[in-house]
Structures are given as structure tokens and as C-alpha cells.
Amino acid sequence: MLEIENKSLLRASGTNSFPVENPATGDVIAHVPNMTEAEVLTAIEAADAAMPAWRDALAKERAAAMMRWHDLIMANQEDLARIITAECGKPLAEARGEVAYGASFIQWFAEEAKRVYGDMIPSTLPNKRIMVIKQAIGVVSAITPWNFPVAMITRKVAPAMAAGCTAIVRPAESTPLSAIALEVLALEAGIPKDVLQVVTSLKPQKVGELLTTHPTIRKFSFTGSTAVGKQLLMQCASTVKKASMELGGNAPFIVFDDADIDAAVAGAMVSKYRNAGQTCVCANRFYVQEGVYDAFVEKFAAAVAALKVGDGAAEGTTCGPLINQAAVEKVTGLVETAVSAGAKAVVGGTKHEAGDNFYAPTVLSNVRHEMDITQAEIFGPVAPVYSFKDEAEVIQCANDTPYGLAAYFYARDLGRVFRVMEALEYGMVGVNEGIISTEVAPFGGVKESGLGREGSRYGIEDYLEIKYCLLGGL
Ligand code: SIN
């Protein structure tokens, strides 16, 4: 395993710590510093002090350091994957994929660092020139979730660092180890101390307040629930901080009767059961047209029944635990309420005997739009399947949510593909695809699913300020 002790969290006093548990076994796997507010303040000052040298380095120097970081992450892919699985529970194969996905943002933005172009605007007067330059916004703070303990950090800090900003990250208290490992590897890669700092703490509200209200911090980025995001956004208003919010989702997954049903089932499996249903873009509601409803449910249920539930570190596991007891209780309540209102558990529908934090992969049929589960972000391995008659009805149902992150549909008629793609009120749409995430495309939502875009050539813009310069007397 990576040597992570004593190299990182340089500002932590070490007098106070909290345990990190493996959600599959309940074992305590590490203790990390429970940093004080004073230590977080010191980190903010250090980030501010480190900023000028990092910002003023040539873009190609920042890019080279980031590429070394990328290469070190990939050289340690297996160890990082094991850390992810141990603290977040996802199967090892998925964890390996997450390391590569996370590293891809560093590589992408290292390349983008060299392409932060300005503009010359045709002047309105002969002796003047109008110039636009883009500059690093300043110190950045981020609060990241437990479901992607590596990738949600790199997707934020890589564009920040490429732009010339320094960054402070508070990882979720259940998954701090991956974050610490990333910081260690950044230092080993030669990224100057304090350009990237991880602050671990059991006081999310207090630290969240500092990271969203401190005047030195000019940009805040968050991935997590819509409820918490709204609160953090209000806090950012106190210093008019630029904010990016990647919040909750309620993704519809629509199967039209002209779809390739086998492809739709394969897409449904990856979209729904990745990380045991614990992603913001997981399909949350399955709408299947009447004519293919029974065929889809039968094939989907068979594929779900074949999932291998267990500790993510065990060979062959395809569905790991939920993150904690509260998550299991929430999913249990949603399924019980739906079943008592007339839904049928075709497969699953109960907790799983693999352990306290496990829930059986579940398919619910006969689900109706008015049931409570329709408006809930399930965040677990449960797929409610609804039936619909026509395009107009399903578009209305699909958009009937305050969320607007990801949507998916399977169809082959070209006219329908364009109509539905354009009518869905979502930031991302997968057409005949169940996985849409990649570093080269803009990730983000509309409505209450968030603000801003991460990844892609758009992702660096949130970490830059535009400066207009009028040159006169020429
Ligand atoms: C998320 O669940 O927030 C991220 C999912 C992804 O990047 O694919």
C-alpha cells in the first residue's frame, strides 16, 4: 500500500483524529486528523501565499508538473483502487476505472493550461485597442463527496491548478484516504507545497462555513446533495464568491418500443448499478413503452439477479455495499412504501445478507408516477420501472422533477431521437448509451441539479476571470 502517513496533512496537529471505516466490513481501517478551525485557516493562508509563484509559472511548467502527477497516479493505480474500495466500497474493477477516470482530468487540464487564450476585439476608434485576457481567479476551495473519492477531487482541482490557482479540498469524512493519497502523490510529482491541500475534519458545517465565506477564497466548488448545495451557495453570497455546484439528480431512463432491447438492458445495468446505484447520474426512473414493457422487465430482472453482491475487494463482486446504515434505511423505506402502494419487487426488495450495509439489487415493476419513489433520489441499487403510452406522456413525466442532471433514452427513429434529445430538460443526455462521463465532455446539470460545468474545454472557465483592457493613445 502507499505510504501515506507523516507525509501529508502537514498542518494537522495530530492531537485529534477520527476513524475511517470500511463500509463492507465495518472495520476501522485508519484514523485521520480531525483538523481544527485554526488549522483550516492556516491552510487558507498557505494557499494564498503559494498562489503567486504557481500562477506566475509558465503554463507549460504547470502542465509538466501536473503530467508528472497524472503519471504517478497511474503508476499507483492498483494501490489507489484498493484505497477507494476499502473506504467507499465499490468493486475493485470500478475503483480501477475511477483512478483512470480521475487521472484523465489531470491529463486533460494539463493540456488545457497551455490554451487559455484571450481575445482582441475590433476597436470602435482608430487609436485604441480592445484586449481581453484571462487570469487565474484566486484561491479555490472544494467540498467533495464519498462516492467518487478520487475523480470528484481531480475534476475540480485539475482545472483550478491548470488555470494557476491553488486549491484546498475537504473530502467527505467517510473517504479521506484517497484524498490524502492524491496530495502525497502531488507532492512527489513536484507540485509545490500548499498548491493542493487536503483538510480532513469531522465538522462539515464549520469547515464548510470557512471554505465558503473566507474572503481570500475566490471560488468554491461542491459536489453533493441539492439541499446542502443550496446552503453553501447562500454562504458564498456573503463574499460574492464564484461557485460551481454539481448537485442531485433524478435521471429518467426511457426505452421506446423501437429500441434495441438488449442494448437498453445493458445500458440500464451500467447506468443503474455502477457503485451500487450511488452516483448522481445513475438512472433513477425507468420508463418503458407499453409494447416492450414485459420483454424489458424480464431481461432486466434476469441481468440484475445475476449481479454478485459482496465486499468490493472480493474477486468477482459486481455490486458492493451502500456507504452506511442511513443509506440502507433510506432505500428500505422507499422500497417498502412503493410496494405497499402496489409496486412489485420482481427481484430483490430486501436488505442483503452480505452484511449490515448491503441492499439486494432490486427491480420494481408496476410503479406509477404518483408514488413517492418517483420524486426521490434513490442512491441505491433499486430500479423502479414505469410503463408509458407515447412520446408526449413520457417527456412530461421525465421533466416532472426539480432536478436536471442526466437523462438517457433508447430509440432508433431519427426524428424521435432529435425531438426527445431536445425536449429533455437535462444538462446531459445519453442517447442509446448508459454511461456518459468522460473528461472531454461538459459534466453538469440544469434546474436544481447545479451550476457550471466540469471537465472538457468549458471546465477551466470557472477558474478564470475575464479582464477587459482598453489600450488608448496608440
Ligand atoms: C457523480 O456521481 O457525482 C459523478 C458521476 C460521474 O462522474 O460519472
Coordinates of C-alpha atoms and ligand atoms in Angstrom, one line a residue:
M1 CA 0.0 0.0 0.0
L2 CA 1.0 3.6 -0.5
E3 CA 2.9 5.1 2.4
I4 CA 0.6 7.9 3.4
E5 CA 1.5 8.6 7.0
N6 CA 3.5 11.6 8.0
K7 CA 3.9 13.0 4.5
S8 CA 0.6 14.8 4.2
L9 CA -1.7 17.0 6.2
L10 CA 1.3 18.9 7.2
R11 CA -0.7 21.4 9.1
A12 CA -2.6 18.9 11.2
S13 CA -1.7 18.9 14.9
G14 CA -2.3 15.1 15.2
T15 CA -3.8 15.5 18.6
N16 CA -7.3 14.8 17.5
S17 CA -8.4 12.2 14.9
F18 CA -11.4 10.3 13.6
P19 CA -11.8 6.8 12.3
V20 CA -12.4 5.7 8.7
E21 CA -14.5 2.6 8.3
N22 CA -14.7 0.0 5.5
P23 CA -18.4 0.0 4.7
A24 CA -18.3 -3.6 3.6
T25 CA -17.0 -5.0 6.9
G26 CA -17.4 -2.2 9.4
D27 CA -13.7 -2.5 10.2
V28 CA -11.8 0.7 11.2
I29 CA -9.1 1.0 8.5
A30 CA -7.4 4.2 9.5
H31 CA -7.6 7.3 11.7
V32 CA -7.1 10.8 10.1
P33 CA -6.7 14.2 11.7
N34 CA -9.8 16.0 12.8
M35 CA -8.4 19.4 11.9
T36 CA -9.3 22.4 13.9
E37 CA -10.7 25.6 12.5
A38 CA -7.3 27.3 13.2
E39 CA -5.6 24.7 11.1
V40 CA -8.0 25.2 8.2
L41 CA -7.4 29.0 8.5
T42 CA -3.7 28.3 8.3
A43 CA -4.3 26.2 5.2
I44 CA -6.2 29.1 3.6
E45 CA -3.3 31.5 4.3
A46 CA -0.8 29.0 3.0
A47 CA -2.8 28.6 -0.2
D48 CA -2.8 32.3 -0.6
A49 CA 0.9 32.5 -0.1
A50 CA 1.6 29.7 -2.6
M51 CA -0.6 31.3 -5.3
P52 CA 1.7 33.9 -6.9
A53 CA 4.6 31.6 -7.7
W54 CA 2.2 28.9 -9.1
R55 CA 0.1 31.4 -11.1
D56 CA 3.2 33.2 -12.5
A57 CA 4.9 29.9 -13.6
L58 CA 4.8 29.3 -17.3
A59 CA 1.7 27.4 -18.3
K60 CA 3.9 24.6 -19.7
E61 CA 5.7 24.4 -16.3
R62 CA 2.4 23.9 -14.5
A63 CA 1.4 21.4 -17.2
A64 CA 4.6 19.4 -16.8
A65 CA 4.1 19.1 -13.0
M66 CA 0.5 18.1 -13.5
M67 CA 1.5 15.5 -16.1
R68 CA 4.0 14.0 -13.6
W69 CA 1.2 13.9 -11.1
H70 CA -1.0 12.1 -13.6
D71 CA 1.7 9.6 -14.3
L72 CA 2.3 8.9 -10.6
I73 CA -1.4 8.3 -10.1
M74 CA -1.5 5.8 -12.9
A75 CA 1.7 4.1 -11.7
N76 CA -0.1 3.7 -8.3
Q77 CA -3.5 2.8 -9.9
E78 CA -3.8 -0.6 -8.1
D79 CA -3.0 0.8 -4.6
L80 CA -5.3 3.8 -5.1
A81 CA -8.1 1.5 -6.3
R82 CA -7.7 -0.6 -3.2
I83 CA -7.9 2.5 -1.0
I84 CA -11.1 3.6 -2.8
T85 CA -12.6 0.1 -2.4
A86 CA -11.7 0.0 1.3
E87 CA -13.2 3.3 2.2
C88 CA -16.1 3.6 -0.3
G89 CA -17.0 0.0 -1.0
K90 CA -17.2 0.0 -4.8
P91 CA -15.9 -3.2 -6.6
L92 CA -12.2 -3.1 -7.4
A93 CA -12.8 -3.1 -11.1
E94 CA -14.9 0.0 -10.8
A95 CA -12.3 1.5 -8.5
R96 CA -9.5 0.9 -11.0
G97 CA -11.7 2.6 -13.6
E98 CA -12.3 5.6 -11.2
V99 CA -8.5 6.1 -10.8
A100 CA -8.0 6.2 -14.6
Y101 CA -11.1 8.5 -14.9
G102 CA -9.8 10.8 -12.1
A103 CA -6.3 10.9 -13.7
S104 CA -7.8 11.7 -17.1
F105 CA -8.9 15.1 -15.8
I106 CA -5.4 15.9 -14.7
Q107 CA -4.0 15.0 -18.1
W108 CA -6.8 16.9 -19.9
F109 CA -6.4 20.1 -17.9
A110 CA -2.6 19.9 -18.0
E111 CA -3.0 20.2 -21.8
E112 CA -5.6 22.9 -21.5
A113 CA -3.3 25.0 -19.3
K114 CA -1.5 25.9 -22.5
R115 CA -4.7 27.0 -24.3
V116 CA -6.0 29.8 -22.0
Y117 CA -6.5 32.2 -24.9
G118 CA -7.6 35.8 -24.7
D119 CA -9.2 38.0 -27.4
M120 CA -8.6 41.1 -29.5
I121 CA -11.9 42.9 -30.1
P122 CA -12.1 45.2 -33.2
S123 CA -11.8 48.7 -31.8
T124 CA -14.5 51.3 -32.2
L125 CA -11.9 54.1 -32.5
P126 CA -8.6 54.2 -34.6
N127 CA -6.2 55.0 -31.8
K128 CA -7.4 52.4 -29.4
R129 CA -7.2 48.6 -29.0
I130 CA -9.6 46.4 -27.0
M131 CA -7.9 43.4 -25.4
V132 CA -9.4 40.6 -23.2
I133 CA -7.1 38.5 -21.1
K134 CA -8.0 35.5 -18.8
Q135 CA -6.4 35.2 -15.4
A136 CA -6.5 32.7 -12.5
I137 CA -9.4 33.6 -10.3
G138 CA -7.6 33.1 -7.0
V139 CA -7.6 30.6 -4.1
V140 CA -10.1 27.8 -4.7
S141 CA -11.9 25.7 -2.1
A142 CA -13.8 22.5 -2.8
I143 CA -16.0 20.0 -0.9
T144 CA -16.1 16.6 -2.4
P145 CA -18.3 13.5 -2.0
W146 CA -17.6 9.9 -0.9
N147 CA -19.0 8.2 -4.0
F148 CA -16.0 9.1 -6.2
P149 CA -13.2 9.8 -3.7
V150 CA -10.6 10.4 -6.4
A151 CA -12.4 11.6 -9.5
M152 CA -14.5 14.3 -7.9
I153 CA -11.4 15.9 -6.5
T154 CA -9.3 15.8 -9.7
R155 CA -12.3 17.1 -11.7
K156 CA -12.2 20.2 -9.6
V157 CA -8.6 20.8 -8.7
A158 CA -7.1 19.9 -12.1
P159 CA -8.7 22.9 -13.9
A160 CA -8.0 25.1 -10.9
M161 CA -4.3 24.2 -10.9
A162 CA -4.1 24.4 -14.7
A163 CA -5.5 28.0 -14.5
G164 CA -2.9 28.9 -11.9
C165 CA -5.0 28.7 -8.8
T166 CA -4.1 27.0 -5.5
A167 CA -6.7 24.7 -4.0
I168 CA -8.0 23.4 -0.7
V169 CA -10.2 20.3 -0.6
R170 CA -12.3 19.0 2.1
P171 CA -13.1 15.4 1.2
A172 CA -16.2 13.6 2.7
E173 CA -15.4 12.4 6.2
S174 CA -16.1 8.8 5.2
T175 CA -13.5 8.8 2.3
P176 CA -10.5 11.0 3.3
L177 CA -7.8 8.4 2.5
S178 CA -7.9 8.7 -1.3
A179 CA -7.7 12.5 -1.0
I180 CA -4.7 12.2 1.2
A181 CA -3.1 9.8 -1.2
L182 CA -3.7 12.3 -4.0
E183 CA -2.0 15.0 -2.0
V184 CA 1.0 12.8 -1.3
L185 CA 1.4 12.0 -5.0
A186 CA 1.1 15.7 -6.0
L187 CA 4.0 16.5 -3.6
E188 CA 6.0 13.6 -5.0
A189 CA 5.3 14.9 -8.5
G190 CA 7.0 18.2 -7.6
I191 CA 3.8 20.2 -7.3
P192 CA 4.9 22.9 -4.8
K193 CA 3.7 22.5 -1.3
D194 CA 0.4 24.3 -0.5
V195 CA -0.7 24.4 -4.1
L196 CA -3.0 21.5 -3.2
Q197 CA -4.0 20.9 0.4
V198 CA -6.4 18.4 1.9
V199 CA -8.2 19.3 5.1
T200 CA -9.9 16.4 6.9
S201 CA -12.4 17.2 9.5
L202 CA -15.5 15.8 11.3
K203 CA -17.0 19.2 11.5
P204 CA -18.5 19.6 8.0
Q205 CA -20.6 22.7 8.9
K206 CA -17.8 24.7 10.5
V207 CA -15.3 23.9 7.8
G208 CA -17.9 24.4 5.1
E209 CA -18.6 27.8 6.5
L210 CA -14.9 28.8 6.4
L211 CA -14.4 27.5 2.9
T212 CA -17.5 29.4 1.6
T213 CA -17.1 32.6 3.5
H214 CA -13.4 33.4 3.8
P215 CA -12.6 36.4 1.7
T216 CA -9.3 35.0 0.5
I217 CA -11.1 32.2 -1.3
R218 CA -12.5 33.5 -4.6
K219 CA -14.1 30.3 -6.0
F220 CA -15.9 27.4 -4.4
S221 CA -16.8 24.1 -6.0
F222 CA -19.1 21.5 -4.5
T223 CA -20.4 18.1 -5.4
G224 CA -23.2 16.7 -3.1
S225 CA -26.8 17.0 -2.3
T226 CA -29.0 19.8 -3.6
A227 CA -30.1 20.6 0.0
V228 CA -26.5 21.1 1.2
G229 CA -25.6 22.9 -2.1
K230 CA -28.3 25.5 -1.6
Q231 CA -27.0 26.3 1.9
L232 CA -23.4 26.5 0.7
L233 CA -24.4 28.7 -2.2
M234 CA -26.1 31.1 0.2
Q235 CA -22.9 31.2 2.3
C236 CA -20.9 32.0 -0.9
A237 CA -23.1 35.1 -1.4
S238 CA -21.6 36.7 1.7
T239 CA -18.3 37.4 -0.3
V240 CA -19.8 37.1 -3.8
K241 CA -17.7 34.0 -4.5
K242 CA -18.0 32.3 -7.8
A243 CA -19.5 28.9 -7.2
S244 CA -19.9 25.7 -9.1
M245 CA -22.5 23.2 -7.9
E246 CA -22.8 19.6 -9.0
L247 CA -25.9 18.5 -7.1
G248 CA -28.5 15.9 -7.0
G249 CA -30.2 14.1 -9.9
N250 CA -33.3 12.1 -10.7
A251 CA -32.4 10.7 -14.1
P252 CA -35.1 9.2 -16.3
F253 CA -34.1 6.2 -18.5
I254 CA -36.6 5.9 -21.3
V255 CA -37.0 2.8 -23.6
F256 CA -39.1 3.4 -26.7
D257 CA -40.6 0.5 -28.5
D258 CA -38.3 0.8 -31.5
A259 CA -35.2 0.4 -29.2
D260 CA -32.7 -2.4 -29.3
I261 CA -33.9 -4.0 -26.0
D262 CA -30.7 -5.9 -25.3
A263 CA -28.7 -2.7 -25.7
A264 CA -31.2 -0.9 -23.5
V265 CA -30.8 -3.6 -20.8
A266 CA -27.0 -3.4 -21.0
G267 CA -27.2 0.4 -20.7
A268 CA -29.6 0.1 -17.8
M269 CA -27.3 -2.2 -15.9
V270 CA -24.3 0.2 -16.1
S271 CA -26.3 3.3 -15.6
K272 CA -28.2 2.0 -12.6
Y273 CA -25.9 -0.4 -10.8
R274 CA -22.5 1.4 -11.1
N275 CA -21.3 1.9 -7.5
A276 CA -24.4 0.1 -6.2
G277 CA -26.6 3.0 -7.6
Q278 CA -24.7 5.6 -5.7
T279 CA -23.9 8.2 -8.4
C280 CA -25.6 11.5 -9.2
V281 CA -26.1 10.4 -12.8
C282 CA -27.5 6.9 -12.0
A283 CA -30.7 6.1 -13.8
N284 CA -33.4 6.7 -11.2
R285 CA -36.7 6.1 -13.1
F286 CA -37.1 3.6 -15.9
Y287 CA -39.9 4.5 -18.4
V288 CA -40.6 1.7 -20.8
Q289 CA -43.1 1.9 -23.6
E290 CA -46.1 -0.5 -23.3
G291 CA -45.3 -2.7 -26.2
V292 CA -41.9 -3.7 -24.9
Y293 CA -42.5 -3.3 -21.1
D294 CA -42.8 -7.1 -20.3
A295 CA -39.8 -8.0 -22.5
F296 CA -37.6 -5.3 -21.0
V297 CA -38.6 -6.1 -17.4
E298 CA -37.9 -9.8 -17.9
K299 CA -34.4 -9.3 -19.4
F300 CA -33.5 -6.5 -17.0
A301 CA -34.6 -8.6 -13.9
A302 CA -32.5 -11.6 -15.2
A303 CA -29.4 -9.4 -15.6
V304 CA -29.9 -7.8 -12.1
A305 CA -30.4 -11.3 -10.5
A306 CA -27.0 -12.2 -11.9
L307 CA -25.2 -9.4 -10.1
K308 CA -22.7 -10.7 -7.5
V309 CA -23.2 -8.8 -4.2
G310 CA -20.3 -8.7 -1.7
D311 CA -17.2 -6.9 -0.5
G312 CA -15.8 -4.9 -3.4
A313 CA -12.3 -6.3 -2.7
A314 CA -13.5 -9.9 -3.3
E315 CA -12.9 -11.5 -6.7
G316 CA -16.0 -11.3 -9.0
T317 CA -18.0 -8.8 -6.9
T318 CA -20.1 -6.6 -9.1
C319 CA -22.3 -4.8 -6.5
G320 CA -20.8 -3.6 -3.3
P321 CA -22.3 -2.2 -0.1
L322 CA -24.0 1.1 0.4
I323 CA -22.0 3.7 2.3
N324 CA -23.6 3.4 5.7
Q325 CA -26.7 2.3 7.7
A326 CA -28.6 5.6 7.0
A327 CA -28.4 4.8 3.2
V328 CA -29.7 1.3 3.7
E329 CA -32.6 2.6 5.8
K330 CA -33.5 5.2 3.2
V331 CA -33.6 2.7 0.4
T332 CA -35.5 0.2 2.5
G333 CA -38.1 2.8 3.3
L334 CA -38.5 3.8 -0.3
V335 CA -39.0 0.2 -1.5
E336 CA -41.4 -0.7 1.3
T337 CA -43.5 2.4 0.6
A338 CA -43.6 1.7 -3.1
V339 CA -44.5 -2.0 -2.6
S340 CA -47.3 -1.1 -0.2
A341 CA -48.7 1.3 -2.8
G342 CA -48.8 -1.5 -5.4
A343 CA -45.3 -1.9 -6.9
K344 CA -44.0 -5.4 -7.3
A345 CA -40.4 -6.5 -6.4
V346 CA -39.5 -8.7 -9.4
V347 CA -36.1 -9.2 -8.0
G348 CA -34.6 -8.1 -4.7
G349 CA -36.7 -5.8 -2.5
T350 CA -34.9 -6.5 0.8
K351 CA -31.6 -6.0 2.6
H352 CA -28.9 -8.4 1.6
E353 CA -27.3 -11.0 3.8
A354 CA -23.8 -10.0 2.8
G355 CA -23.7 -7.5 5.7
D356 CA -25.3 -4.6 7.5
N357 CA -24.7 -2.1 4.7
F358 CA -25.8 -4.2 1.8
Y359 CA -29.1 -3.9 -0.1
A360 CA -30.2 -6.5 -2.7
P361 CA -30.2 -5.2 -6.3
T362 CA -33.8 -4.6 -6.9
V363 CA -36.2 -4.2 -9.9
L364 CA -39.7 -2.9 -9.1
S365 CA -42.4 -3.2 -11.7
N366 CA -45.9 -1.7 -11.8
V367 CA -44.6 1.6 -10.5
R368 CA -46.8 4.6 -11.0
H369 CA -45.8 8.2 -11.4
E370 CA -47.7 9.4 -8.4
M371 CA -45.7 7.1 -6.0
D372 CA -43.2 8.7 -3.6
I373 CA -40.3 6.9 -5.1
T374 CA -40.7 9.0 -8.3
Q375 CA -39.5 12.2 -6.7
A376 CA -36.7 10.6 -4.6
E377 CA -33.1 10.4 -5.5
I378 CA -32.8 6.7 -4.6
F379 CA -28.9 6.5 -4.4
G380 CA -29.1 2.7 -4.1
P381 CA -29.4 -0.4 -6.3
V382 CA -33.2 -0.1 -6.9
A383 CA -34.8 0.4 -10.3
P384 CA -38.4 1.4 -10.4
V385 CA -39.9 0.6 -13.9
Y386 CA -42.9 2.6 -15.2
S387 CA -44.9 2.0 -18.3
F388 CA -45.9 4.8 -20.8
K389 CA -48.0 5.1 -23.9
D390 CA -46.5 7.8 -26.1
E391 CA -43.7 10.3 -26.5
A392 CA -45.6 13.3 -25.2
E393 CA -46.6 11.5 -22.0
V394 CA -43.0 10.3 -21.2
I395 CA -41.4 13.7 -21.9
Q396 CA -43.9 15.2 -19.4
C397 CA -43.1 12.6 -16.8
A398 CA -39.4 12.7 -17.4
N399 CA -39.3 16.5 -16.9
D400 CA -41.6 16.5 -13.9
T401 CA -38.8 17.0 -11.3
P402 CA -36.8 19.9 -9.9
Y403 CA -33.6 18.1 -11.0
G404 CA -32.0 18.2 -14.4
L405 CA -28.6 16.4 -14.3
A406 CA -28.6 13.4 -16.6
A407 CA -31.2 11.6 -18.8
Y408 CA -31.0 8.6 -21.0
F409 CA -33.2 7.1 -23.7
Y410 CA -33.1 4.3 -26.2
A411 CA -34.8 4.7 -29.6
R412 CA -33.8 4.2 -33.2
D413 CA -36.2 6.5 -35.1
L414 CA -34.1 9.5 -36.1
G415 CA -36.8 12.1 -35.8
R416 CA -37.7 10.8 -32.3
V417 CA -34.1 10.9 -31.3
F418 CA -33.8 14.6 -32.1
R419 CA -37.2 15.5 -30.7
V420 CA -36.6 13.7 -27.3
M421 CA -33.0 14.8 -27.0
E422 CA -34.0 18.4 -27.4
A423 CA -37.2 18.2 -25.2
L424 CA -35.4 16.7 -22.1
E425 CA -34.7 19.4 -19.6
Y426 CA -31.3 18.0 -18.5
G427 CA -27.7 19.1 -18.7
M428 CA -26.6 15.7 -20.2
V429 CA -28.4 13.2 -22.3
G430 CA -27.2 9.7 -23.2
V431 CA -28.8 8.5 -26.4
N432 CA -28.6 4.7 -26.7
E433 CA -25.8 5.0 -24.1
G434 CA -26.0 4.3 -20.3
I435 CA -22.6 5.9 -19.4
I436 CA -21.9 9.5 -20.4
S437 CA -19.0 10.5 -18.2
T438 CA -15.7 11.4 -19.9
E439 CA -13.1 14.1 -19.2
V440 CA -13.6 15.6 -22.7
A441 CA -17.3 16.4 -22.3
P442 CA -19.0 19.0 -20.1
F443 CA -20.5 17.4 -17.0
G444 CA -23.2 19.4 -15.1
G445 CA -26.9 20.0 -14.6
V446 CA -29.7 22.4 -15.1
K447 CA -32.5 23.4 -12.7
E448 CA -31.8 22.4 -9.1
S449 CA -29.0 20.0 -10.2
G450 CA -26.4 22.7 -10.3
L451 CA -24.4 25.5 -11.8
G452 CA -21.4 25.3 -14.0
R453 CA -19.7 22.5 -16.0
E454 CA -16.8 20.3 -15.1
G455 CA -14.3 18.6 -17.5
S456 CA -14.0 19.5 -21.2
R457 CA -12.7 22.8 -22.6
Y458 CA -15.5 24.5 -20.7
G459 CA -14.4 23.3 -17.3
I460 CA -11.4 25.6 -16.9
E461 CA -13.5 28.8 -17.5
D462 CA -14.9 28.6 -13.9
Y463 CA -11.4 29.1 -12.6
L464 CA -10.6 32.1 -14.7
E465 CA -11.6 35.7 -14.6
I466 CA -12.0 37.8 -17.8
K467 CA -10.2 41.1 -17.8
Y468 CA -11.0 43.7 -20.4
C469 CA -8.2 46.1 -21.2
L470 CA -8.6 49.3 -23.3
L471 CA -5.3 50.5 -24.7
G472 CA -5.5 54.1 -25.7
G473 CA -3.1 56.8 -27.1
L474 CA -1.7 54.5 -29.7
Ligands
SIN1 C1 -21.3 11.8 -9.5 O1 -21.9 10.9 -9.2 O2 -21.3 12.9 -9.0 C2 -20.3 11.7 -10.7 C3 -20.5 10.6 -11.6 C4 -19.6 10.7 -12.8 O3 -18.7 11.5 -12.9 O4 -19.8 9.8 -13.7

